[in-house]
């Protein structure tokens, strides 16, 4: 997609179908999405919220569902129904994910620093971001499936490894890479 | 990281700490990861499997846990414990995710086509891929959290929108983009 300054990202760019499909239609989709889950047992979107964390600070949380496996199953059904597995080899899925990461990047370019919670973003820009982050997630999940990587369990293993590589007592408040620390 | 041909990706490249931390240590991490979940209720890694799908074909599935919210919470704890929120602004997290996508790409470069299930990949290469895909997931989740995007519910909305944009009856077996179809 062409570079934009972020202000014309809601409908002008040729790769974005229209304001309505990115923003206005969303109310339609919101109303109907609980029927799309195929038994995943959705919670209302209002479930996500700012909660009191252990420190007393408010913390944004996600809805508990759908799970990563729910997303894998729904995307597999979507792909099967369209006979699209013939296109969804690992390298094609990787390139699709790279493309979506580029679309996320486009939403952040030319802006300068952006604070937590995106306080100056419009609702349309927020929904565009939600859609592009979702596209990254969908392709990441399908790529992992096609590579036979159990992504949820792989994340657990990687987080355990990160804890070993970056002990809290050693790296507190430092942005150095683990290879830069001296024992 | 420098370009590699994929065959020297297990320990030679300066950005990869050692074979052991990418491969051999993994057995240690595997054994201990159930203690890392902080109440998420893991299943054994053997849960992921090839299952009979509706067509009789075998289908790879994920473990049901951790959920996306479990990953968000664990990563938030990891970041808090290290006083790293000062570095984890949305644009920094986006760049971190871009970097990890690059590391996934590196594992696929110079290979030609790669079949589903990665039949010719070594166990070490598979585990490296699992780790890099996990890094993408971890940063994607933290980026969504810091942008106050309820990622699981956003994925549901995007999947509903994709069903509207690509009706199965219209796009069956075609790789065209939705803007290329004529009604």
XYZ file of C-alpha atoms in Angstrom:
366
model
C 0.000 0.000 0.000
C 1.081 3.569 -0.540
C 2.388 5.599 2.346
C -0.239 7.713 4.053
C 0.068 10.174 6.861
C -2.401 8.241 8.934
C -5.125 10.843 8.521
C -6.348 9.584 5.168
C -6.282 5.950 6.188
C -10.056 5.576 6.517
C -11.299 4.936 3.022
C -9.160 6.988 0.652
C -6.389 4.490 0.097
C -7.172 2.129 -2.778
C -6.424 -0.958 -0.730
C -9.013 -0.041 1.890
C -12.454 -0.813 0.515
C -14.414 2.009 2.117
C -14.986 3.753 5.377
C -18.089 1.670 5.865
C -16.462 -1.696 5.584
C -13.690 -0.619 7.927
C -15.810 1.245 10.414
C -19.552 1.540 9.951
C -20.158 -2.065 8.970
C -18.406 -3.060 12.091
C -21.537 -2.513 14.130
C -23.225 -5.130 11.950
C -20.343 -7.493 12.433
C -20.282 -6.842 16.150
C -23.923 -7.757 16.463
C -23.530 -10.972 14.554
C -20.161 -12.230 15.688
C -21.450 -14.367 18.502
C -23.077 -16.565 15.866
C -19.740 -17.031 14.127
C -17.881 -18.641 16.954
C -19.061 -22.177 16.260
C -19.382 -23.143 19.865
C -16.396 -21.259 21.220
C -18.637 -19.593 23.813
C -18.008 -15.890 23.337
C -18.207 -13.247 25.934
C -19.530 -9.802 25.143
C -16.948 -7.385 23.776
C -17.491 -5.302 26.859
C -15.652 -7.992 28.776
C -12.334 -6.396 27.936
C -11.690 -3.719 30.450
C -9.294 -1.776 32.557
C -8.823 -3.716 35.746
C -7.074 -3.042 38.981
C -3.789 -4.866 38.837
C -1.736 -5.835 41.851
C -0.178 -2.383 41.984
C -3.475 -0.538 42.026
C -2.881 0.717 38.474
C -5.569 0.055 35.899
C -4.694 -2.706 33.493
C -6.274 -3.580 30.177
C -7.226 -7.241 29.806
C -8.526 -9.433 26.994
C -11.651 -11.533 26.767
C -10.971 -15.180 27.665
C -12.261 -16.403 24.298
C -11.790 -17.307 21.544
C -8.711 -19.395 22.372
C -5.829 -19.822 19.939
C -7.195 -23.275 19.121
C -10.657 -21.782 18.469
C -9.039 -19.372 15.998
C -7.106 -22.195 14.346
C -10.269 -24.263 13.937
C -12.357 -21.369 12.586
C -9.660 -20.333 10.121
C -9.227 -23.964 9.002
C -12.984 -24.129 8.324
C -12.827 -20.812 6.455
C -9.945 -22.076 4.316
C -11.534 -25.482 3.699
C -14.888 -23.996 2.680
C -13.142 -21.887 0.009
C -10.765 -24.624 -1.213
C -7.887 -22.331 -0.342
C -5.488 -24.888 1.161
C -3.924 -25.102 -2.307
C -2.631 -21.540 -1.756
C -1.861 -21.775 1.959
C 1.610 -23.338 1.960
C 3.886 -22.212 4.802
C 5.867 -19.704 2.746
C 2.733 -18.152 1.279
C 1.243 -17.807 4.761
C 4.477 -16.270 6.002
C 4.405 -13.712 3.196
C 0.742 -12.992 3.941
C 1.671 -12.387 7.585
C 4.548 -10.113 6.544
C 2.069 -8.129 4.434
C -0.278 -7.706 7.381
C 2.567 -6.635 9.670
C 3.276 -3.997 7.026
C -0.317 -2.809 7.256
C -0.012 -2.500 11.043
C 3.237 -0.565 10.548
C 1.522 1.795 8.132
C -0.957 2.808 10.851
C 1.921 3.847 13.130
C 4.161 5.556 10.577
C 4.714 9.348 10.554
C 3.154 9.724 13.990
C 5.991 10.095 16.468
C 5.571 8.473 19.845
C 2.202 6.890 20.619
C 1.070 6.553 24.234
C -0.480 3.453 25.786
C -4.192 3.277 24.971
C -3.771 5.435 21.816
C -5.415 8.489 23.414
C -5.444 10.612 20.236
C -6.668 7.955 17.804
C -10.166 8.051 16.345
C -12.540 5.126 16.731
C -12.076 4.401 13.026
C -8.294 4.266 13.399
C -8.617 2.005 16.444
C -10.866 -0.391 14.567
C -8.485 -0.419 11.603
C -5.664 -1.312 13.980
C -7.796 -4.027 15.589
C -8.425 -5.478 12.132
C -4.786 -5.443 11.053
C -3.579 -6.943 14.350
C -6.245 -9.609 13.860
C -4.973 -10.359 10.364
C -1.469 -10.871 11.773
C -2.893 -13.212 14.419
C -4.939 -15.201 11.900
C -1.986 -15.790 9.569
C 0.366 -16.503 12.491
C -2.021 -19.176 13.749
C -2.492 -20.741 10.317
C 1.262 -20.658 9.642
C 1.919 -22.460 12.934
C -0.771 -25.029 12.130
C 0.658 -25.733 8.680
C 4.139 -26.072 10.236
C 2.749 -28.432 12.918
C 3.903 -26.122 15.705
C 1.628 -26.266 18.776
C 1.699 -22.512 19.180
C 0.130 -22.152 22.661
C 2.548 -24.676 24.167
C 5.475 -23.236 22.192
C 4.742 -19.839 23.753
C 4.864 -21.381 27.222
C 8.258 -22.931 26.471
C 9.592 -19.657 25.044
C 8.384 -17.697 28.060
C 10.162 -20.162 30.355
C 13.311 -19.719 28.278
C 12.966 -15.921 28.454
C 12.765 -16.133 32.237
C 16.026 -18.103 32.241
C 17.711 -15.677 29.810
C 16.514 -12.545 31.605
C 16.429 -13.145 35.389
C 14.487 -10.270 36.952
C 17.176 -9.643 39.563
C 19.816 -9.202 36.850
C 18.030 -7.169 34.186
C 15.700 -4.932 36.218
C 15.196 -1.635 34.402
C 17.711 -2.438 31.655
C 17.018 -2.821 27.931
C 20.262 -4.670 27.179
C 20.094 -7.910 25.211
C 20.884 -11.075 27.185
C 24.195 -11.454 25.321
C 25.372 -8.076 26.666
C 25.185 -8.996 30.363
C 28.320 -10.073 32.156
C 27.865 -12.611 34.960
C 20.903 -11.033 11.626
C 23.057 -12.070 8.724
C 21.623 -14.188 5.990
C 22.164 -17.892 6.469
C 21.303 -20.801 4.260
C 19.246 -22.382 7.008
C 21.775 -25.140 7.587
C 23.996 -23.147 9.911
C 21.101 -21.716 11.877
C 21.647 -23.851 14.975
C 24.322 -22.118 16.956
C 26.793 -20.655 14.477
C 25.123 -17.320 13.924
C 26.242 -14.758 16.470
C 22.697 -13.803 17.368
C 21.829 -17.343 18.389
C 23.335 -18.068 21.787
C 24.168 -21.750 21.380
C 22.773 -25.017 20.200
C 21.940 -25.919 23.763
C 19.766 -22.926 24.506
C 17.891 -23.413 21.260
C 17.595 -27.161 21.353
C 19.077 -29.198 24.183
C 17.875 -26.956 26.984
C 14.430 -27.300 25.628
C 13.945 -30.616 27.369
C 14.568 -28.816 30.652
C 12.117 -26.112 29.727
C 9.565 -28.667 28.621
C 9.763 -30.432 31.944
C 9.303 -27.262 33.930
C 6.848 -25.316 31.846
C 3.760 -26.516 33.645
C 5.002 -24.620 36.672
C 5.268 -21.430 34.641
C 1.648 -21.117 33.670
C 0.512 -19.406 36.839
C -2.767 -21.213 37.047
C -3.543 -21.444 33.360
C -3.976 -25.213 33.659
C -1.677 -26.625 30.992
C -2.093 -29.788 29.087
C 0.853 -31.966 28.217
C 2.622 -31.037 24.995
C 1.523 -34.375 23.617
C -1.966 -32.934 23.456
C -1.235 -31.397 20.065
C -1.843 -34.040 17.499
C -2.964 -35.022 14.074
C -6.670 -35.600 14.287
C -9.243 -36.943 11.920
C -11.042 -33.963 10.478
C -14.451 -34.079 8.899
C -12.963 -35.162 5.578
C -11.085 -38.127 7.026
C -7.774 -36.287 6.477
C -5.467 -35.895 9.448
C -5.437 -32.402 10.871
C -2.962 -30.821 13.226
C -4.520 -29.114 16.240
C -3.262 -26.944 19.090
C -3.477 -27.427 22.823
C -6.435 -25.555 24.324
C -4.190 -23.579 26.681
C -2.682 -21.151 27.351
C -5.332 -18.724 26.079
C -4.442 -15.372 24.543
C -5.424 -13.733 27.834
C -3.154 -16.157 29.731
C -0.278 -15.087 27.471
C -1.136 -11.414 27.967
C -1.153 -11.816 31.749
C 2.091 -13.829 31.866
C 3.892 -11.371 29.599
C 2.581 -8.426 31.661
C 3.988 -10.082 34.788
C 7.296 -10.714 33.003
C 7.492 -7.072 31.930
C 6.437 -5.715 35.332
C 8.958 -7.853 37.217
C 11.768 -6.420 35.078
C 10.553 -2.794 35.114
C 10.422 -2.949 31.317
C 7.162 -1.061 30.727
C 9.328 2.046 30.289
C 10.595 0.469 27.019
C 7.364 -1.192 25.887
C 5.562 1.666 24.143
C 3.388 0.633 21.176
C 5.911 1.600 18.498
C 8.755 -0.178 20.253
C 6.641 -3.318 20.576
C 5.711 -3.070 16.910
C 9.378 -2.838 15.934
C 10.159 -5.780 18.208
C 7.433 -7.790 16.457
C 8.808 -6.776 13.043
C 12.213 -8.019 14.161
C 10.785 -11.381 15.195
C 8.886 -11.718 11.915
C 12.253 -11.185 10.250
C 13.694 -14.038 12.292
C 10.860 -16.327 11.171
C 11.500 -15.245 7.574
C 15.171 -16.074 7.925
C 14.292 -19.690 8.747
C 12.367 -19.982 5.463
C 14.731 -18.132 3.165
C 16.769 -19.902 0.445
C 14.728 -23.074 0.816
C 12.274 -23.140 -2.070
C 8.831 -24.517 -1.377
C 8.208 -26.038 2.035
C 5.503 -28.680 2.470
C 2.949 -28.780 5.268
C 4.434 -30.312 8.410
C 8.008 -29.360 7.350
C 8.962 -32.971 6.497
C 12.641 -32.248 5.811
C 13.326 -30.004 8.792
C 15.446 -31.177 11.735
C 14.096 -31.149 15.264
C 16.426 -28.250 16.033
C 15.072 -26.238 13.107
C 11.499 -26.999 14.167
C 12.170 -25.826 17.695
C 13.826 -22.659 16.410
C 10.747 -21.981 14.312
C 8.492 -22.662 17.315
C 10.513 -20.132 19.310
C 10.419 -17.421 16.647
C 6.679 -17.875 16.025
C 6.230 -17.631 19.799
C 8.178 -14.378 19.890
C 5.876 -12.936 17.224
C 2.858 -14.043 19.274
C 4.205 -12.597 22.523
C 4.905 -9.173 20.992
C 1.616 -9.186 19.065
C -0.272 -9.826 22.311
C 1.622 -7.159 24.237
C 1.209 -4.650 21.393
C -2.556 -5.256 21.373
C -2.684 -4.887 25.158
C -0.796 -1.600 25.106
C -3.113 -0.351 22.315
C -6.179 -1.462 24.338
C -7.308 -3.758 21.540
C -9.185 -6.820 22.838
C -7.369 -9.124 20.443
C -9.459 -12.306 20.820
C -12.704 -10.439 20.189
C -11.120 -8.364 17.393
C -10.185 -11.617 15.631
C -13.799 -12.781 15.841
C -14.998 -9.527 14.264
C -12.360 -9.730 11.516
C -13.262 -13.337 10.724
C -16.927 -12.341 10.400
C -15.884 -9.518 8.058
C -13.751 -11.939 6.014
C -16.766 -14.222 5.589
C -18.751 -11.259 4.248
C -15.907 -10.179 1.915
C -15.202 -13.687 0.637
C -18.450 -15.693 0.385
C -17.511 -19.345 -0.117
C -19.881 -19.710 -3.065
C -18.210 -16.816 -4.897
C -14.512 -17.374 -4.241
C -14.202 -21.175 -4.151
C -10.760 -22.195 -5.396
C -9.761 -18.652 -6.378
C -6.902 -16.603 -4.937
C -8.209 -13.266 -6.201
C -8.507 -10.375 -3.771
C -12.047 -9.352 -2.821
C -11.690 -6.121 -4.822
C -11.112 -8.148 -8.016
C -14.454 -9.968 -8.007
C -17.270 -8.655 -10.135
C -20.771 -9.182 -8.748
